[in-house]
CSV table of C-alpha atoms in Angstrom, one decimal:
chain,number,residue,atom,x,y,z
A,1,MET,CA,-25.4,-286.8,84.5
A,2,LYS,CA,-24.0,-283.6,83.2
A,3,ALA,CA,-23.0,-282.4,79.7
A,4,PRO,CA,-19.2,-282.7,79.1
A,5,ALA,CA,-17.2,-279.7,80.4
A,6,PRO,CA,-16.2,-278.3,77.0
A,7,LEU,CA,-19.8,-278.4,75.9
A,8,GLU,CA,-20.9,-276.6,79.1
A,9,ALA,CA,-18.2,-274.0,78.6
A,10,LEU,CA,-19.3,-273.4,75.0
A,11,THR,CA,-23.0,-273.0,76.0
A,12,ALA,CA,-21.9,-270.6,78.8
A,13,ALA,CA,-19.9,-268.5,76.3
A,14,PHE,CA,-22.9,-268.3,73.9
A,15,LYS,CA,-25.1,-267.1,76.7
A,16,ARG,CA,-23.0,-263.9,77.0
A,17,LEU,CA,-24.5,-262.8,73.7
A,18,PRO,CA,-27.4,-260.4,73.9
A,19,GLY,CA,-30.8,-262.1,74.1
A,20,VAL,CA,-29.4,-265.6,74.2
A,21,GLY,CA,-30.7,-267.9,77.0
A,22,THR,CA,-29.7,-271.4,77.9
A,23,LYS,CA,-31.9,-273.1,75.3
A,24,THR,CA,-30.7,-271.0,72.5
A,25,ALA,CA,-27.1,-271.3,73.6
A,26,GLN,CA,-27.4,-275.1,73.7
A,27,ARG,CA,-29.0,-275.1,70.3
A,28,TYR,CA,-26.1,-273.1,68.9
A,29,ALA,CA,-23.5,-275.4,70.5
A,30,TYR,CA,-25.2,-278.6,69.4
A,31,HIS,CA,-25.7,-277.3,65.9
A,32,LEU,CA,-22.0,-276.5,65.5
A,33,LEU,CA,-20.8,-279.7,67.0
A,34,GLN,CA,-23.3,-281.9,65.2
A,35,HIS,CA,-23.8,-280.3,61.8
A,36,ASP,CA,-21.2,-277.6,61.2
A,37,ARG,CA,-17.7,-278.2,62.7
A,38,GLU,CA,-16.3,-276.1,59.9
A,39,GLY,CA,-18.6,-273.3,61.1
A,40,ALA,CA,-17.2,-273.6,64.6
A,41,VAL,CA,-13.6,-273.2,63.3
A,42,LEU,CA,-14.6,-270.3,61.2
A,43,LEU,CA,-16.4,-268.5,64.0
A,44,ALA,CA,-13.5,-269.1,66.4
A,45,ARG,CA,-11.1,-267.7,63.8
A,46,ALA,CA,-13.3,-264.7,63.0
A,47,LEU,CA,-13.7,-263.9,66.7
A,48,ALA,CA,-9.9,-263.9,67.3
A,49,GLU,CA,-9.3,-261.9,64.1
A,50,ALA,CA,-11.9,-259.2,64.8
A,51,GLY,CA,-10.8,-259.0,68.4
A,52,GLU,CA,-7.3,-258.3,67.3
A,53,ARG,CA,-7.9,-256.1,64.3
A,54,ILE,CA,-11.0,-254.1,65.0
A,55,ARG,CA,-10.7,-250.8,66.9
A,56,HIS,CA,-12.4,-247.5,67.0
A,57,CYS,CA,-11.7,-244.7,64.5
A,58,ALA,CA,-9.9,-241.9,66.2
A,59,ARG,CA,-12.1,-239.4,64.6
A,60,CYS,CA,-15.7,-240.8,64.3
A,61,ASN,CA,-15.5,-243.7,66.8
A,62,THR,CA,-16.8,-246.3,64.3
A,63,PHE,CA,-15.3,-249.8,64.0
A,64,THR,CA,-12.3,-249.9,61.7
A,65,GLU,CA,-9.0,-251.6,61.1
A,66,LEU,CA,-7.3,-248.3,60.6
A,67,GLU,CA,-6.2,-245.4,62.9
A,68,VAL,CA,-8.7,-243.2,61.0
A,69,CYS,CA,-11.4,-244.9,59.0
A,70,GLU,CA,-11.8,-244.7,55.3
A,71,THR,CA,-14.9,-242.4,55.5
A,72,CYS,CA,-13.2,-239.9,57.8
A,73,SER,CA,-10.1,-239.8,55.5
A,74,SER,CA,-12.0,-239.5,52.3
A,75,PRO,CA,-11.4,-236.2,50.5
A,76,ARG,CA,-14.8,-236.4,48.8
A,77,ARG,CA,-16.7,-236.0,52.0
A,78,ASP,CA,-18.1,-232.6,53.2
A,79,PRO,CA,-16.3,-232.0,56.5
A,80,ALA,CA,-18.7,-229.2,57.5
A,81,LEU,CA,-21.5,-231.8,58.1
A,82,LEU,CA,-21.4,-234.2,61.0
A,83,CYS,CA,-24.1,-236.8,61.4
A,84,VAL,CA,-24.4,-238.4,64.9
A,85,VAL,CA,-25.7,-242.0,65.0
A,86,GLU,CA,-26.0,-244.6,67.7
A,87,THR,CA,-24.3,-247.6,66.0
A,88,PRO,CA,-22.2,-248.6,63.0
A,89,ALA,CA,-25.4,-250.3,61.7
A,90,ASP,CA,-27.2,-247.0,61.7
A,91,GLN,CA,-24.3,-245.4,59.9
A,92,LEU,CA,-24.5,-248.1,57.2
A,93,THR,CA,-28.2,-247.5,56.9
A,94,ILE,CA,-27.6,-243.9,56.2
A,95,GLU,CA,-24.8,-244.7,53.8
A,96,HIS,CA,-27.2,-246.9,51.9
A,97,THR,CA,-29.5,-244.0,51.1
A,98,LEU,CA,-26.7,-242.6,49.0
A,99,SER,CA,-28.0,-239.1,50.0
A,100,TYR,CA,-25.5,-238.0,52.6
A,101,ARG,CA,-21.9,-236.9,51.8
A,102,GLY,CA,-20.8,-235.5,55.2
A,103,LEU,CA,-19.0,-237.2,58.0
A,104,TYR,CA,-20.1,-239.2,61.0
A,105,PHE,CA,-19.8,-239.6,64.7
A,106,VAL,CA,-20.8,-243.0,66.2
A,107,LEU,CA,-21.9,-242.9,69.8
A,108,MET,CA,-21.8,-246.7,70.2
A,109,GLY,CA,-24.9,-246.5,72.3
A,110,ARG,CA,-27.4,-244.0,73.6
A,111,LEU,CA,-28.0,-242.3,77.0
A,112,SER,CA,-29.7,-244.8,79.3
A,113,PRO,CA,-29.2,-243.7,82.9
A,114,LEU,CA,-31.1,-246.7,84.3
A,115,ASP,CA,-28.6,-249.0,82.6
A,116,GLY,CA,-25.7,-246.9,83.8
A,117,ILE,CA,-25.0,-245.4,80.4
A,118,GLY,CA,-24.3,-241.7,80.9
A,119,PRO,CA,-22.5,-239.0,78.8
A,120,ARG,CA,-19.1,-240.6,79.4
A,121,GLN,CA,-20.1,-244.1,78.1
A,122,ILE,CA,-21.2,-242.6,74.8
A,123,GLY,CA,-18.0,-240.6,74.4
A,124,LEU,CA,-19.7,-237.2,74.6
A,125,ASP,CA,-16.6,-235.2,75.3
A,126,ARG,CA,-15.0,-236.8,72.2
A,127,LEU,CA,-18.0,-235.8,70.2
A,128,LEU,CA,-17.9,-232.2,71.5
A,129,ALA,CA,-14.2,-232.0,70.7
A,130,ARG,CA,-14.8,-233.4,67.3
A,131,ALA,CA,-17.6,-231.0,66.5
A,132,SER,CA,-15.6,-228.0,67.7
A,133,ASP,CA,-12.8,-228.5,65.2
A,134,GLY,CA,-13.8,-225.2,63.5
A,135,VAL,CA,-14.7,-227.0,60.2
A,136,VAL,CA,-18.0,-228.6,61.3
A,137,ARG,CA,-20.9,-226.2,60.7
A,138,GLU,CA,-23.9,-228.4,61.2
A,139,VAL,CA,-24.5,-231.5,63.3
A,140,ILE,CA,-27.3,-233.7,62.2
A,141,LEU,CA,-28.7,-235.8,65.1
A,142,ALA,CA,-29.7,-239.2,63.7
A,143,THR,CA,-30.2,-241.1,66.9
A,144,ASN,CA,-33.2,-243.5,66.9
A,145,PHE,CA,-36.7,-242.1,67.3
A,146,THR,CA,-37.2,-244.1,70.5
A,147,GLN,CA,-37.5,-242.6,73.9
A,148,GLU,CA,-33.8,-243.1,74.7
A,149,GLY,CA,-32.7,-241.9,71.3
A,150,GLU,CA,-34.8,-238.8,71.5
A,151,ALA,CA,-33.5,-238.0,75.0
A,152,THR,CA,-29.9,-238.5,73.7
A,153,ALA,CA,-30.6,-236.2,70.8
A,154,HIS,CA,-32.1,-233.6,73.2
A,155,TYR,CA,-29.1,-233.7,75.6
A,156,ILE,CA,-26.4,-233.6,72.9
A,157,GLY,CA,-28.3,-231.0,70.9
A,158,GLY,CA,-28.2,-228.6,73.9
A,159,MET,CA,-24.5,-228.9,74.4
A,160,LEU,CA,-23.7,-228.4,70.7
A,161,ARG,CA,-25.9,-225.4,70.3
A,162,ALA,CA,-24.2,-223.9,73.4
A,163,ARG,CA,-21.0,-224.1,71.3
A,164,GLY,CA,-22.6,-222.1,68.5
A,165,LEU,CA,-23.1,-225.0,66.1
A,166,ARG,CA,-26.2,-225.4,63.9
A,167,VAL,CA,-28.0,-228.6,65.2
A,168,THR,CA,-30.6,-230.4,63.1
A,169,ARG,CA,-32.6,-233.6,63.5
A,170,LEU,CA,-33.8,-236.1,60.9
A,171,ALA,CA,-37.4,-235.2,59.9
A,172,ARG,CA,-40.2,-237.1,61.6
A,173,GLY,CA,-43.3,-237.9,59.5
A,174,VAL,CA,-45.2,-240.5,57.5
A,175,PRO,CA,-42.9,-243.2,56.1
A,176,VAL,CA,-42.6,-243.3,52.3
A,177,GLY,CA,-45.0,-245.8,50.8
A,178,SER,CA,-47.2,-246.1,53.8
A,179,GLU,CA,-51.0,-245.8,54.0
A,180,LEU,CA,-52.3,-243.2,56.5
A,181,GLU,CA,-54.8,-245.7,57.9
A,182,TYR,CA,-51.9,-247.8,59.2
A,183,VAL,CA,-49.7,-245.1,60.5
A,184,ASP,CA,-49.7,-244.5,64.3
A,185,PRO,CA,-51.5,-241.3,65.5
A,186,SER,CA,-48.4,-239.7,67.1
A,187,THR,CA,-46.6,-240.0,63.8
A,188,ILE,CA,-49.5,-238.4,62.0
A,189,ALA,CA,-49.7,-235.7,64.7
A,190,GLN,CA,-46.0,-234.9,64.2
A,191,ALA,CA,-46.4,-234.9,60.4
A,192,LEU,CA,-49.3,-232.4,60.8
A,193,ARG,CA,-47.2,-230.1,63.0
A,194,ASP,CA,-44.2,-230.3,60.6
A,195,ARG,CA,-46.4,-229.9,57.5
A,196,ARG,CA,-44.6,-228.3,54.5
A,197,THR,CA,-45.8,-225.9,51.9
A,198,VAL,CA,-46.1,-227.5,48.5
A,199,SER,CA,-44.5,-225.4,45.8
A,200,GLU,CA,-45.8,-224.9,42.2
A,201,ASP,CA,-43.9,-227.8,40.6
A,202,GLY,CA,-45.5,-230.1,43.1
A,203,ASP,CA,-42.3,-230.7,45.1
A,204,ALA,CA,-42.6,-230.3,48.9
B,1,MET,CA,-18.8,-247.5,52.6
B,2,LYS,CA,-18.5,-251.1,53.9
B,3,ALA,CA,-17.9,-252.5,57.3
B,4,PRO,CA,-14.3,-253.5,57.9
B,5,ALA,CA,-13.5,-257.1,56.6
B,6,PRO,CA,-12.9,-258.8,60.0
B,7,LEU,CA,-16.3,-257.5,61.1
B,8,GLU,CA,-18.0,-258.7,58.0
B,9,ALA,CA,-16.3,-262.1,58.5
B,10,LEU,CA,-17.5,-262.3,62.1
B,11,THR,CA,-21.0,-261.4,61.1
B,12,ALA,CA,-20.9,-264.1,58.3
B,13,ALA,CA,-19.7,-266.7,60.8
B,14,PHE,CA,-22.5,-265.9,63.3
B,15,LYS,CA,-25.0,-266.2,60.4
B,16,ARG,CA,-24.2,-269.9,60.2
B,17,LEU,CA,-26.0,-270.5,63.5
B,18,PRO,CA,-29.5,-271.8,63.3
B,19,GLY,CA,-32.1,-269.0,63.1
B,20,VAL,CA,-29.6,-266.2,63.0
B,21,GLY,CA,-30.0,-263.7,60.2
B,22,THR,CA,-28.0,-260.6,59.3
B,23,LYS,CA,-29.4,-258.3,61.9
B,24,THR,CA,-28.9,-260.7,64.8
B,25,ALA,CA,-25.4,-261.7,63.6
B,26,GLN,CA,-24.5,-258.0,63.4
B,27,ARG,CA,-25.9,-257.4,66.9
B,28,TYR,CA,-23.8,-260.3,68.3
B,29,ALA,CA,-20.7,-259.0,66.6
B,30,TYR,CA,-21.2,-255.4,67.7
B,31,HIS,CA,-22.0,-256.5,71.2
B,32,LEU,CA,-18.8,-258.5,71.6
B,33,LEU,CA,-16.6,-255.9,70.1
B,34,GLN,CA,-18.1,-253.0,71.9
B,35,HIS,CA,-19.1,-254.4,75.3
B,36,ASP,CA,-17.6,-257.8,75.8
B,37,ARG,CA,-14.2,-258.3,74.3
B,38,GLU,CA,-13.5,-260.9,77.1
B,39,GLY,CA,-16.6,-262.7,76.0
B,40,ALA,CA,-15.3,-262.9,72.4
B,41,VAL,CA,-12.0,-264.4,73.7
B,42,LEU,CA,-13.9,-266.9,75.8
B,43,LEU,CA,-16.2,-267.9,73.0
B,44,ALA,CA,-13.3,-268.4,70.6
B,45,ARG,CA,-11.5,-270.6,73.1
B,46,ALA,CA,-14.7,-272.6,74.0
B,47,LEU,CA,-15.3,-273.2,70.3
B,48,ALA,CA,-11.8,-274.5,69.7
B,49,GLU,CA,-11.8,-276.6,72.8
B,50,ALA,CA,-15.2,-278.2,72.2
B,51,GLY,CA,-14.3,-278.8,68.5
B,52,GLU,CA,-11.2,-280.6,69.6
B,53,ARG,CA,-12.4,-282.5,72.6
B,54,ILE,CA,-16.1,-283.4,72.0
B,55,ARG,CA,-16.9,-286.5,70.1
B,56,HIS,CA,-19.7,-289.1,70.1
B,57,CYS,CA,-20.0,-291.9,72.6
B,58,ALA,CA,-19.2,-295.2,70.8
B,59,ARG,CA,-22.2,-296.8,72.5
B,60,CYS,CA,-25.0,-294.2,72.9
B,61,ASN,CA,-23.9,-291.6,70.4
B,62,THR,CA,-24.2,-288.7,72.8
B,63,PHE,CA,-21.6,-285.9,73.1
B,64,THR,CA,-18.7,-286.8,75.3
B,65,GLU,CA,-15.0,-286.4,75.8
B,66,LEU,CA,-14.5,-290.1,76.4
B,67,GLU,CA,-14.5,-293.1,74.1
B,68,VAL,CA,-17.6,-294.4,76.0
B,69,CYS,CA,-19.5,-291.8,78.0
B,70,GLU,CA,-19.9,-291.9,81.8
B,71,THR,CA,-23.6,-292.9,81.6
B,72,CYS,CA,-22.8,-295.9,79.4
B,73,SER,CA,-19.9,-297.1,81.5
B,74,SER,CA,-21.8,-296.7,84.9
B,75,PRO,CA,-22.3,-300.0,86.7
B,76,ARG,CA,-25.4,-298.6,88.4
B,77,ARG,CA,-27.4,-298.4,85.2
B,78,ASP,CA,-29.8,-301.1,84.1
B,79,PRO,CA,-28.4,-302.3,80.8
B,80,ALA,CA,-31.7,-304.1,79.9
B,81,LEU,CA,-33.4,-300.7,79.3
B,82,LEU,CA,-32.6,-298.5,76.4
B,83,CYS,CA,-34.2,-295.1,75.9
B,84,VAL,CA,-34.0,-293.5,72.5
B,85,VAL,CA,-34.0,-289.7,72.4
B,86,GLU,CA,-33.5,-287.1,69.6
B,87,THR,CA,-30.9,-284.9,71.2
B,88,PRO,CA,-28.5,-284.7,74.2
B,89,ALA,CA,-30.8,-282.0,75.5
B,90,ASP,CA,-33.7,-284.4,75.6
B,91,GLN,CA,-31.4,-286.9,77.4
B,92,LEU,CA,-30.6,-284.3,80.0
B,93,THR,CA,-34.3,-283.6,80.4
B,94,ILE,CA,-35.0,-287.2,81.2
B,95,GLU,CA,-32.1,-287.5,83.5
B,96,HIS,CA,-33.4,-284.5,85.5
B,97,THR,CA,-36.6,-286.4,86.3
B,98,LEU,CA,-34.4,-288.8,88.4
B,99,SER,CA,-36.8,-291.6,87.5
B,100,TYR,CA,-34.9,-293.5,84.8
B,101,ARG,CA,-32.0,-295.7,85.5
B,102,GLY,CA,-31.5,-297.4,82.1
B,103,LEU,CA,-29.2,-296.5,79.3
B,104,TYR,CA,-29.7,-294.2,76.2
B,105,PHE,CA,-29.3,-294.0,72.5
B,106,VAL,CA,-29.1,-290.4,71.1
B,107,LEU,CA,-30.3,-290.1,67.4
B,108,MET,CA,-28.8,-286.6,67.1
B,109,GLY,CA,-31.9,-285.7,65.0
B,110,ARG,CA,-35.1,-287.2,63.7
B,111,LEU,CA,-36.3,-288.6,60.4
B,112,SER,CA,-37.2,-285.7,58.1
B,113,PRO,CA,-37.1,-286.9,54.5
B,114,LEU,CA,-37.9,-283.4,53.1
B,115,ASP,CA,-34.6,-282.1,54.7
B,116,GLY,CA,-32.7,-285.1,53.5
B,117,ILE,CA,-32.5,-286.7,56.9
B,118,GLY,CA,-33.1,-290.5,56.5
B,119,PRO,CA,-32.3,-293.6,58.5
B,120,ARG,CA,-28.6,-293.2,57.8
B,121,GLN,CA,-28.4,-289.7,59.1
B,122,ILE,CA,-29.8,-290.6,62.5
B,123,GLY,CA,-27.5,-293.6,62.8
B,124,LEU,CA,-30.3,-296.2,62.7
B,125,ASP,CA,-28.0,-299.2,61.9
B,126,ARG,CA,-25.9,-298.3,65.0
B,127,LEU,CA,-29.1,-298.2,67.1
B,128,LEU,CA,-30.2,-301.6,65.8
B,129,ALA,CA,-26.7,-303.1,66.5
B,130,ARG,CA,-26.7,-301.5,69.9
B,131,ALA,CA,-30.2,-302.7,70.8
B,132,SER,CA,-29.4,-306.3,69.6
B,133,ASP,CA,-26.5,-306.8,72.0
B,134,GLY,CA,-28.5,-309.5,73.8
B,135,VAL,CA,-28.7,-307.5,77.0
B,136,VAL,CA,-31.3,-304.9,76.1
B,137,ARG,CA,-34.8,-306.2,76.7
B,138,GLU,CA,-36.9,-303.1,76.3
B,139,VAL,CA,-36.5,-300.0,74.1
B,140,ILE,CA,-38.3,-296.9,75.3
B,141,LEU,CA,-39.0,-294.5,72.4
B,142,ALA,CA,-38.7,-291.0,73.8
B,143,THR,CA,-38.6,-288.9,70.5
B,144,ASN,CA,-40.6,-285.7,70.5
B,145,PHE,CA,-44.4,-285.8,70.2
B,146,THR,CA,-44.2,-283.8,67.0
B,147,GLN,CA,-45.1,-285.1,63.6
B,148,GLU,CA,-41.5,-285.9,62.8
B,149,GLY,CA,-40.8,-287.3,66.2
B,150,GLU,CA,-43.8,-289.6,66.0
B,151,ALA,CA,-42.9,-290.8,62.5
B,152,THR,CA,-39.4,-291.5,63.7
B,153,ALA,CA,-40.7,-293.5,66.7
B,154,HIS,CA,-43.0,-295.4,64.4
B,155,TYR,CA,-40.3,-296.3,61.9
B,156,ILE,CA,-37.7,-297.3,64.6
B,157,GLY,CA,-40.3,-299.2,66.6
B,158,GLY,CA,-41.2,-301.4,63.6
B,159,MET,CA,-37.6,-302.4,63.0
B,160,LEU,CA,-36.9,-303.1,66.7
B,161,ARG,CA,-40.0,-305.2,67.2
B,162,ALA,CA,-39.0,-307.2,64.1
B,163,ARG,CA,-35.8,-308.1,66.2
B,164,GLY,CA,-38.0,-309.4,69.0
B,165,LEU,CA,-37.5,-306.5,71.4
B,166,ARG,CA,-40.1,-305.0,73.6
B,167,VAL,CA,-40.8,-301.5,72.4
B,168,THR,CA,-42.5,-298.9,74.4
B,169,ARG,CA,-43.3,-295.2,74.0
B,170,LEU,CA,-43.6,-292.4,76.7
B,171,ALA,CA,-47.2,-292.1,77.8
B,172,ARG,CA,-49.3,-289.3,76.1
B,173,GLY,CA,-51.8,-287.5,78.3
B,174,VAL,CA,-52.7,-284.4,80.3
B,175,PRO,CA,-49.5,-282.7,81.6
B,176,VAL,CA,-49.2,-282.7,85.4
B,177,GLY,CA,-50.5,-279.5,87.0
B,178,SER,CA,-52.6,-278.5,84.0
B,179,GLU,CA,-56.2,-277.4,83.9
B,180,LEU,CA,-58.4,-279.4,81.5
B,181,GLU,CA,-59.9,-276.2,80.1
B,182,TYR,CA,-56.6,-275.2,78.7
B,183,VAL,CA,-55.4,-278.6,77.3
B,184,ASP,CA,-55.8,-279.1,73.6
B,185,PRO,CA,-58.5,-281.5,72.4
B,186,SER,CA,-56.2,-284.0,70.8
B,187,THR,CA,-54.3,-284.5,74.1
B,188,ILE,CA,-57.6,-284.9,76.0
B,189,ALA,CA,-58.7,-287.5,73.3
B,190,GLN,CA,-55.5,-289.4,73.8
B,191,ALA,CA,-55.8,-289.3,77.6
B,192,LEU,CA,-59.4,-290.7,77.2
B,193,ARG,CA,-58.2,-293.5,75.0
B,194,ASP,CA,-55.4,-294.4,77.4
B,195,ARG,CA,-57.4,-293.9,80.6
B,196,ARG,CA,-56.2,-296.0,83.5
B,197,THR,CA,-58.1,-297.9,86.2
B,198,VAL,CA,-57.7,-296.2,89.6
B,199,SER,CA,-56.8,-298.7,92.3
B,200,GLU,CA,-58.1,-298.7,95.8
B,201,ASP,CA,-55.3,-296.7,97.3
B,202,GLY,CA,-56.1,-294.0,94.9
B,203,ASP,CA,-52.9,-294.5,92.8
B,204,ALA,CA,-53.5,-294.8,89.1
């Protein structure tokens, strides 16, 4: 006995998603067919629509429906600041802080030679061209603080500095609201190295 | 800043899958758009096709493209044996043992009053009608050995016995290949209660 072909095909399609194995794919397929046929229709439609309408912003490389995304074409953004992030999710995270008014460049990944992801896969020449437009003064590297994210920042930073740009990195240190006892030693070590003078009004 | 509408819609659609939250849904959407556009097309097509072609077998309730599934219409199956399982996945698991030649009834769930899943939701009257066809002699309850699965077996068992059918349950005991040291006490207790006389030729 085998599952019917359309069910097998659906399970196989779900298995292409990251981190989804046979059991999970089966669970998704059964769930939609048994409990949420409307969800299946919605998902099929959303996939088709996104596939058709979503492309990359010509300037910052993020997902957008436009030639140039809303952020890049906003006149209220500071075009002298360029923040480099790995993914659109990271970009959204920074936007949610409400404390950045510059522009972005989204790598859509990070350097990972073992996975075959080199400078070309993360659109490095596009980033270099973008940062060399004569308006950008400072590039803020906001890749993840993982090994690969750090390596990516290091590599990109070198190339940007060679073009005479000011390159900065998000500060490393103790997360806001955390108790020292539970912070890992390498973070504390970094926070010690990068310690800041406290001014008279108590502000760091 | 917000993600473009088609991307938001795709993320929302993925969130309807069981156990999928915002982060995972986003990861799925980004992955397909960034790395696997072909996968998105395949998934959309598989969803549409499965939604259109998959229905429930009129006899055993499993997923099938036919009015009556292949298993139910096979002449090589013993129609006097009916095995009750929770899902098509469980049915496949039993088929893979190659040691069952009877027929099935798939509940497509289990009793779970707190989730609003009662006898009607698991098609109990259809099971009773199916088991009372005059051909079925024995019903094997193969629901899961979880609390809900056991309760379902208990409930169904009572109703089937009242109709004069022989009702059996899969044996509980020590899994094949396991070391006693690592088997949980309640399984060992059950295996002690259900211990079997060993015959001369060494077979249990």
